[in-house]
PDB file of C-alpha atoms in Angstrom:
ATOM      1  CA  MET G 139      -9.940  17.714  13.882  1.00  0.00           C
ATOM      2  CA  ARG G 140      -8.365  16.107  16.943  1.00  0.00           C
ATOM      3  CA  ALA G 141     -10.710  13.116  16.672  1.00  0.00           C
ATOM      4  CA  LEU G 142      -9.801  12.656  13.009  1.00  0.00           C
ATOM      5  CA  LYS G 143      -6.091  12.689  13.806  1.00  0.00           C
ATOM      6  CA  TYR G 144      -6.641  10.065  16.498  1.00  0.00           C
ATOM      7  CA  LEU G 145      -8.586   7.859  14.121  1.00  0.00           C
ATOM      8  CA  LEU G 146      -5.821   8.147  11.533  1.00  0.00           C
ATOM      9  CA  VAL G 147      -3.254   6.888  14.028  1.00  0.00           C
ATOM     10  CA  ALA G 148      -5.538   4.040  15.040  1.00  0.00           C
ATOM     11  CA  SER G 149      -6.638   3.184  11.516  1.00  0.00           C
ATOM     12  CA  PRO G 150      -4.164   0.327  10.903  1.00  0.00           C
ATOM     13  CA  LEU G 151      -5.960  -1.520  13.683  1.00  0.00           C
ATOM     14  CA  ILE G 152      -9.506  -0.283  13.120  1.00  0.00           C
ATOM     15  CA  ILE G 153      -9.525  -1.107   9.438  1.00  0.00           C
ATOM     16  CA  ALA G 154      -7.948  -4.494   9.912  1.00  0.00           C
ATOM     17  CA  GLY G 155     -10.893  -5.489  12.080  1.00  0.00           C
ATOM     18  CA  CYS G 156     -10.157  -4.217  15.585  1.00  0.00           C
ATOM     19  CA  ALA G 157     -12.837  -2.581  17.614  1.00  0.00           C
ATOM     20  CA  SER G 158     -10.289  -1.784  20.308  1.00  0.00           C
ATOM     21  CA  GLN G 159      -6.548  -1.642  20.861  1.00  0.00           C
ATOM     22  CA  PRO G 160      -5.214  -5.239  20.843  1.00  0.00           C
ATOM     23  CA  SER G 161      -3.697  -6.346  24.117  1.00  0.00           C
ATOM     24  CA  LEU G 162      -1.205  -8.542  22.270  1.00  0.00           C
ATOM     25  CA  PRO G 163       1.890  -7.328  20.430  1.00  0.00           C
ATOM     26  CA  PRO G 164       1.873  -7.414  16.623  1.00  0.00           C
ATOM     27  CA  PRO G 165       2.811 -10.761  15.059  1.00  0.00           C
ATOM     28  CA  GLU G 166       6.406 -11.667  14.333  1.00  0.00           C
ATOM     29  CA  PHE G 167       7.678 -13.650  11.377  1.00  0.00           C
ATOM     30  CA  PRO G 168      10.263 -16.170  12.571  1.00  0.00           C
ATOM     31  CA  GLY G 169      12.808 -17.155   9.943  1.00  0.00           C
ATOM     32  CA  ILE G 170      12.248 -14.094   7.793  1.00  0.00           C
ATOM     33  CA  GLU G 171      16.019 -13.631   7.623  1.00  0.00           C
ATOM     34  CA  GLN G 172      16.174 -16.766   5.451  1.00  0.00           C
ATOM     35  CA  SER G 173      14.716 -14.781   2.571  1.00  0.00           C
ATOM     36  CA  ASP G 174      17.294 -11.983   2.822  1.00  0.00           C
ATOM     37  CA  LYS G 175      18.855 -13.401  -0.339  1.00  0.00           C
ATOM     38  CA  ILE G 176      15.833 -12.260  -2.374  1.00  0.00           C
ATOM     39  CA  VAL G 177      16.672  -8.954  -4.020  1.00  0.00           C
ATOM     40  CA  ILE G 178      13.780  -6.493  -4.008  1.00  0.00           C
ATOM     41  CA  HIS G 179      13.874  -3.998  -6.869  1.00  0.00           C
ATOM     42  CA  ASP G 180      11.535  -1.337  -5.520  1.00  0.00           C
ATOM     43  CA  GLN G 181      10.284   0.491  -8.607  1.00  0.00           C
ATOM     44  CA  ARG G 182       7.256   2.064  -6.955  1.00  0.00           C
ATOM     45  CA  PRO G 183       6.421   5.750  -7.142  1.00  0.00           C
ATOM     46  CA  SER G 184       7.930   7.146  -3.939  1.00  0.00           C
ATOM     47  CA  SER G 185       4.525   8.351  -2.763  1.00  0.00           C
ATOM     48  CA  GLU G 186       3.240   4.784  -2.360  1.00  0.00           C
ATOM     49  CA  SER G 187       5.404   4.358   0.736  1.00  0.00           C
ATOM     50  CA  GLU G 188       4.225   7.616   2.306  1.00  0.00           C
ATOM     51  CA  LYS G 189       1.232   8.584   4.435  1.00  0.00           C
ATOM     52  CA  GLU G 190      -1.473  10.685   2.830  1.00  0.00           C
ATOM     53  CA  ILE G 191      -4.774  12.101   4.084  1.00  0.00           C
ATOM     54  CA  PHE G 192      -6.777  12.709   0.931  1.00  0.00           C
ATOM     55  CA  SER G 193      -9.430  14.961   2.473  1.00  0.00           C
ATOM     56  CA  LEU G 194     -10.768  16.099   5.853  1.00  0.00           C
ATOM     57  CA  LEU G 195     -13.832  17.721   4.267  1.00  0.00           C
ATOM     58  CA  VAL G 196     -16.910  15.629   5.099  1.00  0.00           C
ATOM     59  CA  THR G 197     -18.633  16.504   1.824  1.00  0.00           C
ATOM     60  CA  SER G 198     -15.636  15.484  -0.296  1.00  0.00           C
ATOM     61  CA  SER G 199     -15.638  12.163  -2.146  1.00  0.00           C
ATOM     62  CA  ALA G 200     -12.076  11.716  -0.873  1.00  0.00           C
ATOM     63  CA  TYR G 201     -13.080  12.216   2.774  1.00  0.00           C
ATOM     64  CA  ALA G 202     -11.696   9.711   5.293  1.00  0.00           C
ATOM     65  CA  ILE G 203      -9.521   7.929   2.753  1.00  0.00           C
ATOM     66  CA  TYR G 204      -5.893   7.439   3.720  1.00  0.00           C
ATOM     67  CA  ARG G 205      -2.754   6.024   2.193  1.00  0.00           C
ATOM     68  CA  MET G 206      -0.882   4.018   4.794  1.00  0.00           C
ATOM     69  CA  PRO G 207       2.909   4.427   4.982  1.00  0.00           C
ATOM     70  CA  ASP G 208       5.397   1.571   4.801  1.00  0.00           C
ATOM     71  CA  THR G 209       6.301   2.338   8.404  1.00  0.00           C
ATOM     72  CA  ALA G 210       2.810   1.286   9.537  1.00  0.00           C
ATOM     73  CA  THR G 211       3.923  -2.364   9.513  1.00  0.00           C
ATOM     74  CA  LYS G 212       6.998  -4.381  10.363  1.00  0.00           C
ATOM     75  CA  PRO G 213       8.114  -5.867   8.066  1.00  0.00           C
ATOM     76  CA  THR G 214       7.009  -3.610   5.239  1.00  0.00           C
ATOM     77  CA  GLY G 215       4.646  -4.948   2.596  1.00  0.00           C
ATOM     78  CA  PRO G 216       7.322  -5.460  -0.094  1.00  0.00           C
ATOM     79  CA  ARG G 217       9.637  -7.222   2.367  1.00  0.00           C
ATOM     80  CA  LEU G 218       6.867  -9.564   3.497  1.00  0.00           C
ATOM     81  CA  LEU G 219       5.975 -10.217  -0.144  1.00  0.00           C
ATOM     82  CA  ALA G 220       9.564 -11.306  -0.820  1.00  0.00           C
ATOM     83  CA  HIS G 221       9.541 -13.599   2.207  1.00  0.00           C
ATOM     84  CA  ARG G 222       6.243 -15.280   1.362  1.00  0.00           C
ATOM     85  CA  ALA G 223       7.320 -15.674  -2.267  1.00  0.00           C
ATOM     86  CA  TYR G 224      10.543 -17.310  -1.064  1.00  0.00           C
ATOM     87  CA  GLU G 225       8.489 -19.753   1.017  1.00  0.00           C
ATOM     88  CA  THR G 226       5.999 -20.438  -1.778  1.00  0.00           C
ATOM     89  CA  PHE G 227       8.217 -20.727  -4.837  1.00  0.00           C
ATOM     90  CA  PRO G 228      11.425 -22.808  -4.603  1.00  0.00           C
ATOM     91  CA  GLU G 229      12.212 -21.581  -8.115  1.00  0.00           C
ATOM     92  CA  LEU G 230      13.192 -18.220  -6.623  1.00  0.00           C
ATOM     93  CA  SER G 231      16.405 -19.820  -5.354  1.00  0.00           C
ATOM     94  CA  SER G 232      17.738 -19.738  -8.910  1.00  0.00           C
ATOM     95  CA  GLN G 233      16.102 -16.392  -9.779  1.00  0.00           C
ATOM     96  CA  PRO G 234      16.305 -14.515  -6.451  1.00  0.00           C
ATOM     97  CA  ALA G 235      14.855 -11.191  -7.513  1.00  0.00           C
ATOM     98  CA  ILE G 236      11.452  -9.507  -7.392  1.00  0.00           C
ATOM     99  CA  ASN G 237      10.508  -6.312  -9.204  1.00  0.00           C
ATOM    100  CA  VAL G 238       7.885  -4.450  -7.169  1.00  0.00           C
ATOM    101  CA  HIS G 239       6.135  -2.001  -9.477  1.00  0.00           C
ATOM    102  CA  HIS G 240       3.382  -1.125  -6.997  1.00  0.00           C
ATOM    103  CA  PHE G 241       2.600  -2.042  -3.398  1.00  0.00           C
ATOM    104  CA  VAL G 242       0.263   0.390  -1.699  1.00  0.00           C
ATOM    105  CA  THR G 243      -2.330   0.222   1.067  1.00  0.00           C
ATOM    106  CA  TYR G 244      -5.376   2.453   1.479  1.00  0.00           C
ATOM    107  CA  ALA G 245      -7.816   2.781   4.349  1.00  0.00           C
ATOM    108  CA  ASN G 246     -11.416   3.768   3.656  1.00  0.00           C
ATOM    109  CA  LEU G 247     -13.204   4.997   6.797  1.00  0.00           C
ATOM    110  CA  GLN G 248     -15.805   7.107   5.011  1.00  0.00           C
ATOM    111  CA  SER G 249     -18.983   5.460   6.231  1.00  0.00           C
ATOM    112  CA  GLN G 250     -17.755   5.061   9.795  1.00  0.00           C
ATOM    113  CA  LEU G 251     -16.527   8.637  10.195  1.00  0.00           C
ATOM    114  CA  ARG G 252     -19.513  10.210   8.455  1.00  0.00           C
ATOM    115  CA  LYS G 253     -21.756   8.267  10.798  1.00  0.00           C
ATOM    116  CA  SER G 254     -19.669   9.451  13.757  1.00  0.00           C
ATOM    117  CA  SER G 255     -19.967  13.051  12.561  1.00  0.00           C
ATOM    118  CA  LEU G 256     -23.743  12.709  12.329  1.00  0.00           C
ATOM    119  CA  VAL G 257     -24.016  11.100  15.756  1.00  0.00           C
ATOM    120  CA  ALA G 258     -21.789  13.812  17.240  1.00  0.00           C
ATOM    121  CA  GLY G 259     -24.067  16.464  15.789  1.00  0.00           C
ATOM    122  CA  LEU G 260     -27.184  14.816  17.166  1.00  0.00           C
ATOM    123  CA  THR G 261     -26.071  13.295  20.457  1.00  0.00           C
ATOM    124  CA  GLY G 262     -22.653  14.695  21.306  1.00  0.00           C
ATOM    125  CA  PRO G 263     -19.610  12.814  22.660  1.00  0.00           C
ATOM    126  CA  ILE G 264     -21.653  10.174  24.469  1.00  0.00           C
ATOM    127  CA  GLY G 265     -23.266   9.030  21.233  1.00  0.00           C
ATOM    128  CA  VAL G 266     -19.894   8.830  19.528  1.00  0.00           C
ATOM    129  CA  ALA G 267     -18.486   6.801  22.419  1.00  0.00           C
ATOM    130  CA  ILE G 268     -21.373   4.330  22.179  1.00  0.00           C
ATOM    131  CA  LEU G 269     -20.924   4.030  18.413  1.00  0.00           C
ATOM    132  CA  SER G 270     -17.181   3.388  18.762  1.00  0.00           C
ATOM    133  CA  ARG G 271     -17.872   0.352  20.978  1.00  0.00           C
ATOM    134  CA  GLN G 272     -20.188  -1.309  18.485  1.00  0.00           C
ATOM    135  CA  GLU G 273     -18.917  -4.336  16.608  1.00  0.00           C
ATOM    136  CA  LEU G 274     -18.322  -3.748  12.921  1.00  0.00           C
ATOM    137  CA  PRO G 275     -20.011  -5.936  10.278  1.00  0.00           C
ATOM    138  CA  VAL G 276     -17.614  -8.615   9.092  1.00  0.00           C
ATOM    139  CA  GLY G 277     -16.895  -9.784   5.564  1.00  0.00           C
ATOM    140  CA  GLU G 278     -14.482 -11.787   3.445  1.00  0.00           C
ATOM    141  CA  VAL G 279     -11.101 -10.976   1.968  1.00  0.00           C
ATOM    142  CA  LEU G 280     -11.639 -10.425  -1.766  1.00  0.00           C
ATOM    143  CA  THR G 281      -8.754 -10.524  -4.233  1.00  0.00           C
ATOM    144  CA  THR G 282      -9.028  -9.920  -7.971  1.00  0.00           C
ATOM    145  CA  ARG G 283      -6.432  -9.789 -10.703  1.00  0.00           C
ATOM    146  CA  ILE G 284      -6.277  -6.379 -12.355  1.00  0.00           C
ATOM    147  CA  ASP G 285      -4.579  -4.690 -15.297  1.00  0.00           C
ATOM    148  CA  SER G 286      -1.479  -2.712 -14.314  1.00  0.00           C
ATOM    149  CA  SER G 287      -2.749   0.213 -16.388  1.00  0.00           C
ATOM    150  CA  ILE G 288      -5.139   1.082 -13.543  1.00  0.00           C
ATOM    151  CA  PHE G 289      -2.248   2.714 -11.687  1.00  0.00           C
ATOM    152  CA  ASP G 290      -1.634   5.199 -14.473  1.00  0.00           C
ATOM    153  CA  LYS G 291      -5.347   5.859 -14.921  1.00  0.00           C
ATOM    154  CA  THR G 292      -5.827   6.661 -11.225  1.00  0.00           C
ATOM    155  CA  ALA G 293      -2.582   8.525 -10.580  1.00  0.00           C
ATOM    156  CA  GLY G 294      -2.515  12.076  -9.245  1.00  0.00           C
ATOM    157  CA  ASP G 295      -5.819  13.656  -8.239  1.00  0.00           C
ATOM    158  CA  GLU G 296      -7.753  10.426  -8.843  1.00  0.00           C
ATOM    159  CA  GLU G 297      -5.598   8.237  -6.602  1.00  0.00           C
ATOM    160  CA  TYR G 298      -8.118   8.236  -3.756  1.00  0.00           C
ATOM    161  CA  THR G 299     -10.614   6.378  -5.984  1.00  0.00           C
ATOM    162  CA  ARG G 300      -8.488   3.250  -5.585  1.00  0.00           C
ATOM    163  CA  ALA G 301     -10.021   2.963  -2.106  1.00  0.00           C
ATOM    164  CA  PHE G 302     -13.581   2.804  -3.436  1.00  0.00           C
ATOM    165  CA  PHE G 303     -15.591  -0.407  -3.266  1.00  0.00           C
ATOM    166  CA  SER G 304     -18.825  -1.682  -4.766  1.00  0.00           C
ATOM    167  CA  ALA G 305     -22.044  -2.520  -2.926  1.00  0.00           C
ATOM    168  CA  GLU G 306     -21.513  -6.173  -3.813  1.00  0.00           C
ATOM    169  CA  GLU G 307     -18.035  -6.176  -2.287  1.00  0.00           C
ATOM    170  CA  ASN G 308     -18.981  -4.409   0.928  1.00  0.00           C
ATOM    171  CA  PRO G 309     -22.762  -4.283   1.354  1.00  0.00           C
ATOM    172  CA  GLU G 310     -22.539  -3.161   4.996  1.00  0.00           C
ATOM    173  CA  LYS G 311     -20.124  -0.329   4.138  1.00  0.00           C
ATOM    174  CA  SER G 312     -17.693  -1.490   6.782  1.00  0.00           C
ATOM    175  CA  PRO G 313     -14.337   0.269   7.061  1.00  0.00           C
ATOM    176  CA  VAL G 314     -11.877  -1.539   4.809  1.00  0.00           C
ATOM    177  CA  ASN G 315      -8.310  -1.699   3.610  1.00  0.00           C
ATOM    178  CA  LEU G 316      -7.644  -1.824  -0.118  1.00  0.00           C
ATOM    179  CA  ILE G 317      -4.221  -3.308  -0.855  1.00  0.00           C
ATOM    180  CA  TYR G 318      -2.727  -3.183  -4.341  1.00  0.00           C
ATOM    181  CA  ILE G 319       0.233  -5.320  -5.400  1.00  0.00           C
ATOM    182  CA  ASP G 320       1.941  -5.292  -8.792  1.00  0.00           C
ATOM    183  CA  ALA G 321       5.051  -7.458  -8.824  1.00  0.00           C
ATOM    184  CA  GLU G 322       7.192  -9.351 -11.283  1.00  0.00           C
ATOM    185  CA  MET G 323       8.943 -12.605 -10.419  1.00  0.00           C
ATOM    186  CA  LEU G 324       9.882 -15.801 -12.212  1.00  0.00           C
ATOM    187  CA  GLY G 325       9.239 -14.079 -15.531  1.00  0.00           C
ATOM    188  CA  GLN G 326       5.644 -13.184 -14.683  1.00  0.00           C
ATOM    189  CA  ARG G 327       4.117  -9.853 -13.794  1.00  0.00           C
ATOM    190  CA  VAL G 328       0.886  -9.986 -11.807  1.00  0.00           C
ATOM    191  CA  ALA G 329      -1.181  -7.125 -10.406  1.00  0.00           C
ATOM    192  CA  SER G 330      -3.963  -7.564  -7.857  1.00  0.00           C
ATOM    193  CA  ARG G 331      -6.458  -5.620  -5.789  1.00  0.00           C
ATOM    194  CA  CYS G 332      -7.370  -6.946  -2.354  1.00  0.00           C
ATOM    195  CA  LEU G 333     -10.219  -5.745  -0.124  1.00  0.00           C
ATOM    196  CA  VAL G 334      -9.968  -6.541   3.585  1.00  0.00           C
ATOM    197  CA  PRO G 335     -12.995  -5.802   5.802  1.00  0.00           C
ATOM    198  CA  PRO G 336     -13.262  -6.710   9.495  1.00  0.00           C
ATOM    199  CA  ILE G 337     -12.752 -10.490   9.647  1.00  0.00           C
ATOM    200  CA  GLU G 338     -14.995 -12.869  11.594  1.00  0.00           C
ATOM    201  CA  GLY G 339     -13.170 -14.544  14.460  1.00  0.00           C
ATOM    202  CA  LYS G 340     -10.242 -12.102  14.239  1.00  0.00           C
ATOM    203  CA  PRO G 341     -11.186  -9.158  16.460  1.00  0.00           C
ATOM    204  CA  ASN G 342      -7.540  -8.171  16.943  1.00  0.00           C
ATOM    205  CA  LEU G 343      -6.350  -8.367  13.348  1.00  0.00           C
ATOM    206  CA  PHE G 344      -3.302  -6.190  12.716  1.00  0.00           C
ATOM    207  CA  LEU G 345      -2.689  -4.392   9.441  1.00  0.00           C
ATOM    208  CA  VAL G 346       0.364  -6.560   8.745  1.00  0.00           C
ATOM    209  CA  GLU G 347      -1.867  -9.642   9.038  1.00  0.00           C
ATOM    210  CA  ALA G 348      -4.316  -8.158   6.529  1.00  0.00           C
ATOM    211  CA  ILE G 349      -1.413  -7.496   4.175  1.00  0.00           C
ATOM    212  CA  ASP G 350      -0.202 -11.064   4.686  1.00  0.00           C
ATOM    213  CA  MET G 351      -3.609 -12.402   3.610  1.00  0.00           C
ATOM    214  CA  CYS G 352      -3.514 -10.285   0.475  1.00  0.00           C
ATOM    215  CA  ILE G 353       0.020 -11.450  -0.313  1.00  0.00           C
ATOM    216  CA  ALA G 354      -1.071 -15.089  -0.041  1.00  0.00           C
ATOM    217  CA  ASN G 355      -3.913 -14.452  -2.477  1.00  0.00           C
ATOM    218  CA  HIS G 356      -1.631 -12.507  -4.797  1.00  0.00           C
ATOM    219  CA  LEU G 357       0.953 -15.295  -4.971  1.00  0.00           C
ATOM    220  CA  ALA G 358      -1.797 -17.781  -5.786  1.00  0.00           C
ATOM    221  CA  LEU G 359      -2.331 -15.889  -9.069  1.00  0.00           C
ATOM    222  CA  TYR G 360       1.088 -16.854 -10.426  1.00  0.00           C
ATOM    223  CA  SER G 361       1.290 -19.897 -12.686  1.00  0.00           C
ATOM    224  CA  THR G 362       4.242 -22.042 -11.624  1.00  0.00           C
ATOM    225  CA  ASP G 363       4.999 -25.746 -11.402  1.00  0.00           C
ATOM    226  CA  SER G 364       5.137 -25.457  -7.604  1.00  0.00           C
ATOM    227  CA  ALA G 365       2.027 -23.328  -7.154  1.00  0.00           C
ATOM    228  CA  LYS G 366       0.196 -24.163  -3.949  1.00  0.00           C
ATOM    229  CA  GLU G 367      -3.153 -23.374  -2.348  1.00  0.00           C
ATOM    230  CA  THR G 368      -1.958 -20.140  -0.778  1.00  0.00           C
ATOM    231  CA  ALA G 369      -5.209 -18.194  -0.778  1.00  0.00           C
ATOM    232  CA  ALA G 370      -6.193 -16.757   2.609  1.00  0.00           C
ATOM    233  CA  LYS G 371      -9.127 -18.506   4.204  1.00  0.00           C
TER     234      LYS G 371
END
């Protein structure tokens, strides 16, 4: 139980691609105060901003799936969304408001923790320590546009299924973040699902950086006269 609690605390870094605690401080966002004029209408279910451990039972399909709280990053996801939208769309100057229907981040550590449990049973703490130092398989950030109805369909007891992924998306079963954004701006409502595995060349990726990548991809889904190539590389 103690090991699971430790992994939960570390998960913002582990899931975002870190094999160890970064020696650098988390990134800052200079000039973010310039977008203070953007009004954020936070219409999310209150639970989306709160931490949740869906199950500690190894045999459960919800095992090692977590909902990350807003306090896990600075700025919060919705605030960073407003800032990046302000930078991307000059049109927001005349319509300075964003309705955030959903913005929620999940961490899926199932494969990693089940493997750790097996190793612990077979080899003890030394085996787990060796496993924890291994580099995780890397992948690509994948963003898809979704129907907003998915939030109603997976609410309540089925919420943890939002953190599932397909074999095509994550063939190595690496630990991942799943970030969902459903926001309305400039007369358009767009919902997206973004999968973030460990990223090649970014061993110290923070959760806020993963969220920033997903925001860039989300904004690229809006159709505006000033739309840019904002997708994360």
